[in-house]
């Protein structure tokens, strides 16, 4: 009787009182799932929403450099076990974890991910070395400004490093298509018609995509990539950035971004103030971008 009454209330008032929802969070590059910021995120969101948050323990620290074509399927197997406990899942991906989450969503048939919250994640790629690579490879920042850096990026050695898997140089686009595998396939820029249709179908199973970024982002180049903006065809040579709606990803609806937006499923959540690492548990980010998205699903 209680179960039926709950269903009736849900039907009348749009409140998903019987819906079992869980949040699954994927960390970023060169960090662990259990760093204090992520533990704080988990505690805060659970207290604010009464929804359990699962921090994915996979490819921590330096192992996060593993090519994403290997990371995505291995992490997905762990995620499926967690997701099976719930009717609906809210995916949260911070930094590289957001790219990994999109890879899992697009390759996961009949998934139960309702909402995908991408936090400070290079969804349209990067065109400059991230800080971790600067620490590991001396002078790489200067090297990245040379006319031949793209040859390293799109070499077997470069593509063996996860952060260069999503390095998209529009100025050398043909070489990117030829030598990069993970990112152009993720974006449906290459692949068979069947593969592209499958990925697009899976992406469009999402009800909501929340893109979190801000003007003080200091790691992503360009920072607008967090919300699917990107450089024009000149790349980082002129530093001209076009908004999401003017990119090829959107205009040609390669993997369903425009379709999702046109049905009201894309939310751009811009927060001033936090630097890249501060997005992990910034109070405003958690309240405006995460808690609000959770409540949008559960109806509170």
PDB file of N, CA, C and O in Angstrom, residues 68-122:
ATOM      1  N   UNK A  68      43.463   6.184 -22.422  1.00  0.00           N
ATOM      2  CA  UNK A  68      42.049   6.137 -22.058  1.00  0.00           C
ATOM      3  C   UNK A  68      41.306   4.990 -22.727  1.00  0.00           C
ATOM      4  O   UNK A  68      40.286   4.533 -22.206  1.00  0.00           O
ATOM      5  N   UNK A  69      41.805   4.508 -23.856  1.00  0.00           N
ATOM      6  CA  UNK A  69      41.172   3.360 -24.500  1.00  0.00           C
ATOM      7  C   UNK A  69      41.257   2.127 -23.607  1.00  0.00           C
ATOM      8  O   UNK A  69      40.437   1.207 -23.734  1.00  0.00           O
ATOM      9  N   UNK A  70      42.219   2.092 -22.722  1.00  0.00           N
ATOM     10  CA  UNK A  70      42.332   1.002 -21.747  1.00  0.00           C
ATOM     11  C   UNK A  70      41.559   1.334 -20.478  1.00  0.00           C
ATOM     12  O   UNK A  70      40.902   0.458 -19.890  1.00  0.00           O
ATOM     13  N   UNK A  71      41.629   2.583 -20.043  1.00  0.00           N
ATOM     14  CA  UNK A  71      40.947   2.961 -18.800  1.00  0.00           C
ATOM     15  C   UNK A  71      39.434   2.814 -18.887  1.00  0.00           C
ATOM     16  O   UNK A  71      38.795   2.273 -17.973  1.00  0.00           O
ATOM     17  N   UNK A  72      38.857   3.315 -19.967  1.00  0.00           N
ATOM     18  CA  UNK A  72      37.385   3.386 -20.048  1.00  0.00           C
ATOM     19  C   UNK A  72      36.716   2.029 -19.867  1.00  0.00           C
ATOM     20  O   UNK A  72      35.828   1.881 -19.007  1.00  0.00           O
ATOM     21  N   UNK A  73      37.085   0.985 -20.622  1.00  0.00           N
ATOM     22  CA  UNK A  73      36.380  -0.295 -20.437  1.00  0.00           C
ATOM     23  C   UNK A  73      36.627  -0.931 -19.072  1.00  0.00           C
ATOM     24  O   UNK A  73      35.729  -1.583 -18.519  1.00  0.00           O
ATOM     25  N   UNK A  74      37.822  -0.749 -18.515  1.00  0.00           N
ATOM     26  CA  UNK A  74      38.109  -1.340 -17.205  1.00  0.00           C
ATOM     27  C   UNK A  74      37.323  -0.636 -16.103  1.00  0.00           C
ATOM     28  O   UNK A  74      36.775  -1.284 -15.205  1.00  0.00           O
ATOM     29  N   UNK A  75      37.255   0.682 -16.178  1.00  0.00           N
ATOM     30  CA  UNK A  75      36.480   1.423 -15.173  1.00  0.00           C
ATOM     31  C   UNK A  75      34.995   1.128 -15.327  1.00  0.00           C
ATOM     32  O   UNK A  75      34.256   1.001 -14.339  1.00  0.00           O
ATOM     33  N   UNK A  76      34.553   0.982 -16.569  1.00  0.00           N
ATOM     34  CA  UNK A  76      33.135   0.725 -16.817  1.00  0.00           C
ATOM     35  C   UNK A  76      32.670  -0.557 -16.138  1.00  0.00           C
ATOM     36  O   UNK A  76      31.549  -0.625 -15.623  1.00  0.00           O
ATOM     37  N   UNK A  77      33.516  -1.572 -16.103  1.00  0.00           N
ATOM     38  CA  UNK A  77      33.127  -2.819 -15.442  1.00  0.00           C
ATOM     39  C   UNK A  77      32.873  -2.583 -13.955  1.00  0.00           C
ATOM     40  O   UNK A  77      31.943  -3.150 -13.375  1.00  0.00           O
ATOM     41  N   UNK A  78      33.682  -1.760 -13.320  1.00  0.00           N
ATOM     42  CA  UNK A  78      33.457  -1.425 -11.915  1.00  0.00           C
ATOM     43  C   UNK A  78      32.189  -0.589 -11.742  1.00  0.00           C
ATOM     44  O   UNK A  78      31.414  -0.787 -10.804  1.00  0.00           O
ATOM     45  N   UNK A  79      32.003   0.350 -12.648  1.00  0.00           N
ATOM     46  CA  UNK A  79      30.852   1.251 -12.567  1.00  0.00           C
ATOM     47  C   UNK A  79      29.542   0.489 -12.748  1.00  0.00           C
ATOM     48  O   UNK A  79      28.545   0.761 -12.059  1.00  0.00           O
ATOM     49  N   UNK A  80      29.526  -0.487 -13.628  1.00  0.00           N
ATOM     50  CA  UNK A  80      28.304  -1.256 -13.860  1.00  0.00           C
ATOM     51  C   UNK A  80      27.851  -1.980 -12.597  1.00  0.00           C
ATOM     52  O   UNK A  80      26.639  -2.101 -12.336  1.00  0.00           O
ATOM     53  N   UNK A  81      28.803  -2.468 -11.822  1.00  0.00           N
ATOM     54  CA  UNK A  81      28.464  -3.152 -10.573  1.00  0.00           C
ATOM     55  C   UNK A  81      27.786  -2.189  -9.606  1.00  0.00           C
ATOM     56  O   UNK A  81      26.778  -2.531  -8.960  1.00  0.00           O
ATOM     57  N   UNK A  82      28.315  -0.967  -9.519  1.00  0.00           N
ATOM     58  CA  UNK A  82      27.711   0.042  -8.643  1.00  0.00           C
ATOM     59  C   UNK A  82      26.344   0.459  -9.176  1.00  0.00           C
ATOM     60  O   UNK A  82      25.362   0.538  -8.440  1.00  0.00           O
ATOM     61  N   UNK A  83      26.282   0.720 -10.484  1.00  0.00           N
ATOM     62  CA  UNK A  83      25.047   1.228 -11.092  1.00  0.00           C
ATOM     63  C   UNK A  83      23.899   0.231 -10.992  1.00  0.00           C
ATOM     64  O   UNK A  83      22.723   0.637 -10.963  1.00  0.00           O
ATOM     65  N   UNK A  84      24.218  -1.063 -10.927  1.00  0.00           N
ATOM     66  CA  UNK A  84      23.177  -2.090 -10.861  1.00  0.00           C
ATOM     67  C   UNK A  84      22.353  -1.996  -9.579  1.00  0.00           C
ATOM     68  O   UNK A  84      21.262  -2.561  -9.496  1.00  0.00           O
ATOM     69  N   UNK A  85      22.857  -1.271  -8.582  1.00  0.00           N
ATOM     70  CA  UNK A  85      22.127  -1.108  -7.319  1.00  0.00           C
ATOM     71  C   UNK A  85      21.013  -0.071  -7.414  1.00  0.00           C
ATOM     72  O   UNK A  85      20.205   0.049  -6.488  1.00  0.00           O
ATOM     73  N   UNK A  86      20.982   0.689  -8.541  1.00  0.00           N
ATOM     74  CA  UNK A  86      20.101   1.863  -8.609  1.00  0.00           C
ATOM     75  C   UNK A  86      19.202   1.833  -9.841  1.00  0.00           C
ATOM     76  O   UNK A  86      19.517   1.218 -10.861  1.00  0.00           O
ATOM     77  N   UNK A  87      18.085   2.553  -9.714  1.00  0.00           N
ATOM     78  CA  UNK A  87      17.214   2.764 -10.871  1.00  0.00           C
ATOM     79  C   UNK A  87      17.847   3.794 -11.810  1.00  0.00           C
ATOM     80  O   UNK A  87      17.833   3.622 -13.031  1.00  0.00           O
ATOM     81  N   UNK A  88      18.367   4.865 -11.212  1.00  0.00           N
ATOM     82  CA  UNK A  88      18.983   5.939 -11.985  1.00  0.00           C
ATOM     83  C   UNK A  88      20.316   6.315 -11.359  1.00  0.00           C
ATOM     84  O   UNK A  88      20.475   6.296 -10.140  1.00  0.00           O
ATOM     85  N   UNK A  89      21.246   6.682 -12.215  1.00  0.00           N
ATOM     86  CA  UNK A  89      22.574   7.076 -11.768  1.00  0.00           C
ATOM     87  C   UNK A  89      22.848   8.511 -12.202  1.00  0.00           C
ATOM     88  O   UNK A  89      22.457   8.928 -13.297  1.00  0.00           O
ATOM     89  N   UNK A  90      23.507   9.254 -11.319  1.00  0.00           N
ATOM     90  CA  UNK A  90      24.041  10.569 -11.666  1.00  0.00           C
ATOM     91  C   UNK A  90      25.551  10.411 -11.779  1.00  0.00           C
ATOM     92  O   UNK A  90      26.221  10.045 -10.801  1.00  0.00           O
ATOM     93  N   UNK A  91      26.091  10.646 -12.955  1.00  0.00           N
ATOM     94  CA  UNK A  91      27.527  10.535 -13.192  1.00  0.00           C
ATOM     95  C   UNK A  91      28.182  11.883 -12.940  1.00  0.00           C
ATOM     96  O   UNK A  91      27.710  12.908 -13.428  1.00  0.00           O
ATOM     97  N   UNK A  92      29.270  11.880 -12.176  1.00  0.00           N
ATOM     98  CA  UNK A  92      30.048  13.086 -11.942  1.00  0.00           C
ATOM     99  C   UNK A  92      31.484  12.800 -12.346  1.00  0.00           C
ATOM    100  O   UNK A  92      32.101  11.852 -11.863  1.00  0.00           O
ATOM    101  N   UNK A  93      32.014  13.614 -13.247  1.00  0.00           N
ATOM    102  CA  UNK A  93      33.388  13.442 -13.677  1.00  0.00           C
ATOM    103  C   UNK A  93      34.156  14.740 -13.517  1.00  0.00           C
ATOM    104  O   UNK A  93      33.751  15.772 -14.061  1.00  0.00           O
ATOM    105  N   UNK A  94      35.238  14.672 -12.748  1.00  0.00           N
ATOM    106  CA  UNK A  94      36.078  15.856 -12.572  1.00  0.00           C
ATOM    107  C   UNK A  94      37.284  15.768 -13.493  1.00  0.00           C
ATOM    108  O   UNK A  94      37.962  14.739 -13.558  1.00  0.00           O
ATOM    109  N   UNK A  95      37.547  16.850 -14.235  1.00  0.00           N
ATOM    110  CA  UNK A  95      38.718  16.953 -15.114  1.00  0.00           C
ATOM    111  C   UNK A  95      38.756  15.763 -16.080  1.00  0.00           C
ATOM    112  O   UNK A  95      37.765  15.502 -16.762  1.00  0.00           O
ATOM    113  N   UNK A  96      39.877  15.034 -16.132  1.00  0.00           N
ATOM    114  CA  UNK A  96      39.945  13.891 -17.043  1.00  0.00           C
ATOM    115  C   UNK A  96      38.842  12.876 -16.774  1.00  0.00           C
ATOM    116  O   UNK A  96      38.396  12.165 -17.675  1.00  0.00           O
ATOM    117  N   UNK A  97      38.376  12.823 -15.533  1.00  0.00           N
ATOM    118  CA  UNK A  97      37.292  11.913 -15.192  1.00  0.00           C
ATOM    119  C   UNK A  97      36.018  12.182 -15.962  1.00  0.00           C
ATOM    120  O   UNK A  97      35.209  11.275 -16.191  1.00  0.00           O
ATOM    121  N   UNK A  98      35.816  13.432 -16.396  1.00  0.00           N
ATOM    122  CA  UNK A  98      34.652  13.751 -17.209  1.00  0.00           C
ATOM    123  C   UNK A  98      34.753  13.184 -18.605  1.00  0.00           C
ATOM    124  O   UNK A  98      33.757  12.744 -19.192  1.00  0.00           O
ATOM    125  N   UNK A  99      35.955  13.184 -19.164  1.00  0.00           N
ATOM    126  CA  UNK A  99      36.162  12.571 -20.483  1.00  0.00           C
ATOM    127  C   UNK A  99      35.962  11.064 -20.384  1.00  0.00           C
ATOM    128  O   UNK A  99      35.352  10.440 -21.259  1.00  0.00           O
ATOM    129  N   UNK A 100      36.488  10.475 -19.296  1.00  0.00           N
ATOM    130  CA  UNK A 100      36.296   9.043 -19.076  1.00  0.00           C
ATOM    131  C   UNK A 100      34.809   8.711 -18.954  1.00  0.00           C
ATOM    132  O   UNK A 100      34.328   7.732 -19.545  1.00  0.00           O
ATOM    133  N   UNK A 101      34.071   9.531 -18.219  1.00  0.00           N
ATOM    134  CA  UNK A 101      32.645   9.270 -18.068  1.00  0.00           C
ATOM    135  C   UNK A 101      31.911   9.349 -19.410  1.00  0.00           C
ATOM    136  O   UNK A 101      31.038   8.537 -19.692  1.00  0.00           O
ATOM    137  N   UNK A 102      32.277  10.311 -20.242  1.00  0.00           N
ATOM    138  CA  UNK A 102      31.603  10.371 -21.553  1.00  0.00           C
ATOM    139  C   UNK A 102      31.925   9.135 -22.372  1.00  0.00           C
ATOM    140  O   UNK A 102      31.067   8.588 -23.065  1.00  0.00           O
ATOM    141  N   UNK A 103      33.172   8.658 -22.257  1.00  0.00           N
ATOM    142  CA  UNK A 103      33.533   7.426 -22.948  1.00  0.00           C
ATOM    143  C   UNK A 103      32.718   6.242 -22.450  1.00  0.00           C
ATOM    144  O   UNK A 103      32.276   5.397 -23.248  1.00  0.00           O
ATOM    145  N   UNK A 104      32.483   6.172 -21.146  1.00  0.00           N
ATOM    146  CA  UNK A 104      31.681   5.066 -20.607  1.00  0.00           C
ATOM    147  C   UNK A 104      30.235   5.169 -21.056  1.00  0.00           C
ATOM    148  O   UNK A 104      29.613   4.171 -21.434  1.00  0.00           O
ATOM    149  N   UNK A 105      29.678   6.364 -21.011  1.00  0.00           N
ATOM    150  CA  UNK A 105      28.281   6.550 -21.402  1.00  0.00           C
ATOM    151  C   UNK A 105      28.067   6.150 -22.860  1.00  0.00           C
ATOM    152  O   UNK A 105      27.112   5.435 -23.195  1.00  0.00           O
ATOM    153  N   UNK A 106      28.958   6.579 -23.727  1.00  0.00           N
ATOM    154  CA  UNK A 106      28.771   6.313 -25.154  1.00  0.00           C
ATOM    155  C   UNK A 106      28.982   4.840 -25.511  1.00  0.00           C
ATOM    156  O   UNK A 106      28.472   4.374 -26.537  1.00  0.00           O
ATOM    157  N   UNK A 107      29.721   4.111 -24.693  1.00  0.00           N
ATOM    158  CA  UNK A 107      29.985   2.699 -25.000  1.00  0.00           C
ATOM    159  C   UNK A 107      29.112   1.741 -24.201  1.00  0.00           C
ATOM    160  O   UNK A 107      29.241   0.520 -24.339  1.00  0.00           O
ATOM    161  N   UNK A 108      28.203   2.263 -23.404  1.00  0.00           N
ATOM    162  CA  UNK A 108      27.392   1.456 -22.483  1.00  0.00           C
ATOM    163  C   UNK A 108      25.949   1.398 -22.983  1.00  0.00           C
ATOM    164  O   UNK A 108      25.175   2.323 -22.817  1.00  0.00           O
ATOM    165  N   UNK A 109      25.598   0.298 -23.621  1.00  0.00           N
ATOM    166  CA  UNK A 109      24.242   0.134 -24.152  1.00  0.00           C
ATOM    167  C   UNK A 109      23.238   0.024 -23.006  1.00  0.00           C
ATOM    168  O   UNK A 109      23.490  -0.623 -21.989  1.00  0.00           O
ATOM    169  N   UNK A 110      22.094   0.652 -23.191  1.00  0.00           N
ATOM    170  CA  UNK A 110      20.986   0.577 -22.223  1.00  0.00           C
ATOM    171  C   UNK A 110      21.409   0.994 -20.811  1.00  0.00           C
ATOM    172  O   UNK A 110      20.952   0.420 -19.814  1.00  0.00           O
ATOM    173  N   UNK A 111      22.275   1.977 -20.726  1.00  0.00           N
ATOM    174  CA  UNK A 111      22.732   2.429 -19.410  1.00  0.00           C
ATOM    175  C   UNK A 111      21.614   3.136 -18.654  1.00  0.00           C
ATOM    176  O   UNK A 111      20.597   3.539 -19.229  1.00  0.00           O
ATOM    177  N   UNK A 112      21.799   3.275 -17.355  1.00  0.00           N
ATOM    178  CA  UNK A 112      20.799   3.941 -16.514  1.00  0.00           C
ATOM    179  C   UNK A 112      21.315   5.271 -15.959  1.00  0.00           C
ATOM    180  O   UNK A 112      20.902   5.711 -14.890  1.00  0.00           O
ATOM    181  N   UNK A 113      22.225   5.906 -16.717  1.00  0.00           N
ATOM    182  CA  UNK A 113      22.722   7.230 -16.326  1.00  0.00           C
ATOM    183  C   UNK A 113      21.697   8.273 -16.759  1.00  0.00           C
ATOM    184  O   UNK A 113      21.444   8.444 -17.951  1.00  0.00           O
ATOM    185  N   UNK A 114      21.119   8.935 -15.805  1.00  0.00           N
ATOM    186  CA  UNK A 114      20.119   9.964 -16.086  1.00  0.00           C
ATOM    187  C   UNK A 114      20.777  11.315 -16.323  1.00  0.00           C
ATOM    188  O   UNK A 114      20.449  12.025 -17.277  1.00  0.00           O
ATOM    189  N   UNK A 115      21.722  11.678 -15.455  1.00  0.00           N
ATOM    190  CA  UNK A 115      22.341  12.991 -15.472  1.00  0.00           C
ATOM    191  C   UNK A 115      23.857  12.834 -15.449  1.00  0.00           C
ATOM    192  O   UNK A 115      24.387  12.034 -14.678  1.00  0.00           O
ATOM    193  N   UNK A 116      24.532  13.595 -16.281  1.00  0.00           N
ATOM    194  CA  UNK A 116      25.994  13.595 -16.332  1.00  0.00           C
ATOM    195  C   UNK A 116      26.475  14.991 -15.992  1.00  0.00           C
ATOM    196  O   UNK A 116      26.201  15.948 -16.714  1.00  0.00           O
ATOM    197  N   UNK A 117      27.189  15.109 -14.867  1.00  0.00           N
ATOM    198  CA  UNK A 117      27.731  16.393 -14.423  1.00  0.00           C
ATOM    199  C   UNK A 117      29.231  16.389 -14.705  1.00  0.00           C
ATOM    200  O   UNK A 117      29.994  15.652 -14.077  1.00  0.00           O
ATOM    201  N   UNK A 118      29.642  17.201 -15.643  1.00  0.00           N
ATOM    202  CA  UNK A 118      31.042  17.287 -16.077  1.00  0.00           C
ATOM    203  C   UNK A 118      31.662  18.525 -15.447  1.00  0.00           C
ATOM    204  O   UNK A 118      31.279  19.647 -15.761  1.00  0.00           O
ATOM    205  N   UNK A 119      32.635  18.319 -14.540  1.00  0.00           N
ATOM    206  CA  UNK A 119      33.208  19.418 -13.771  1.00  0.00           C
ATOM    207  C   UNK A 119      34.634  19.711 -14.222  1.00  0.00           C
ATOM    208  O   UNK A 119      35.523  18.857 -14.103  1.00  0.00           O
ATOM    209  N   UNK A 120      34.847  20.913 -14.770  1.00  0.00           N
ATOM    210  CA  UNK A 120      36.178  21.350 -15.207  1.00  0.00           C
ATOM    211  C   UNK A 120      36.852  20.285 -16.061  1.00  0.00           C
ATOM    212  O   UNK A 120      38.035  19.979 -15.893  1.00  0.00           O
ATOM    213  N   UNK A 121      36.092  19.740 -16.978  1.00  0.00           N
ATOM    214  CA  UNK A 121      36.566  18.627 -17.814  1.00  0.00           C
ATOM    215  C   UNK A 121      36.769  19.084 -19.254  1.00  0.00           C
ATOM    216  O   UNK A 121      35.918  19.778 -19.807  1.00  0.00           O
ATOM    217  N   UNK A 122      37.870  18.692 -19.890  1.00  0.00           N
ATOM    218  CA  UNK A 122      38.146  19.139 -21.268  1.00  0.00           C
ATOM    219  C   UNK A 122      37.312  18.389 -22.300  1.00  0.00           C
ATOM    220  O   UNK A 122      37.829  17.619 -23.115  1.00  0.00           O
TER     221      UNK A 122
END
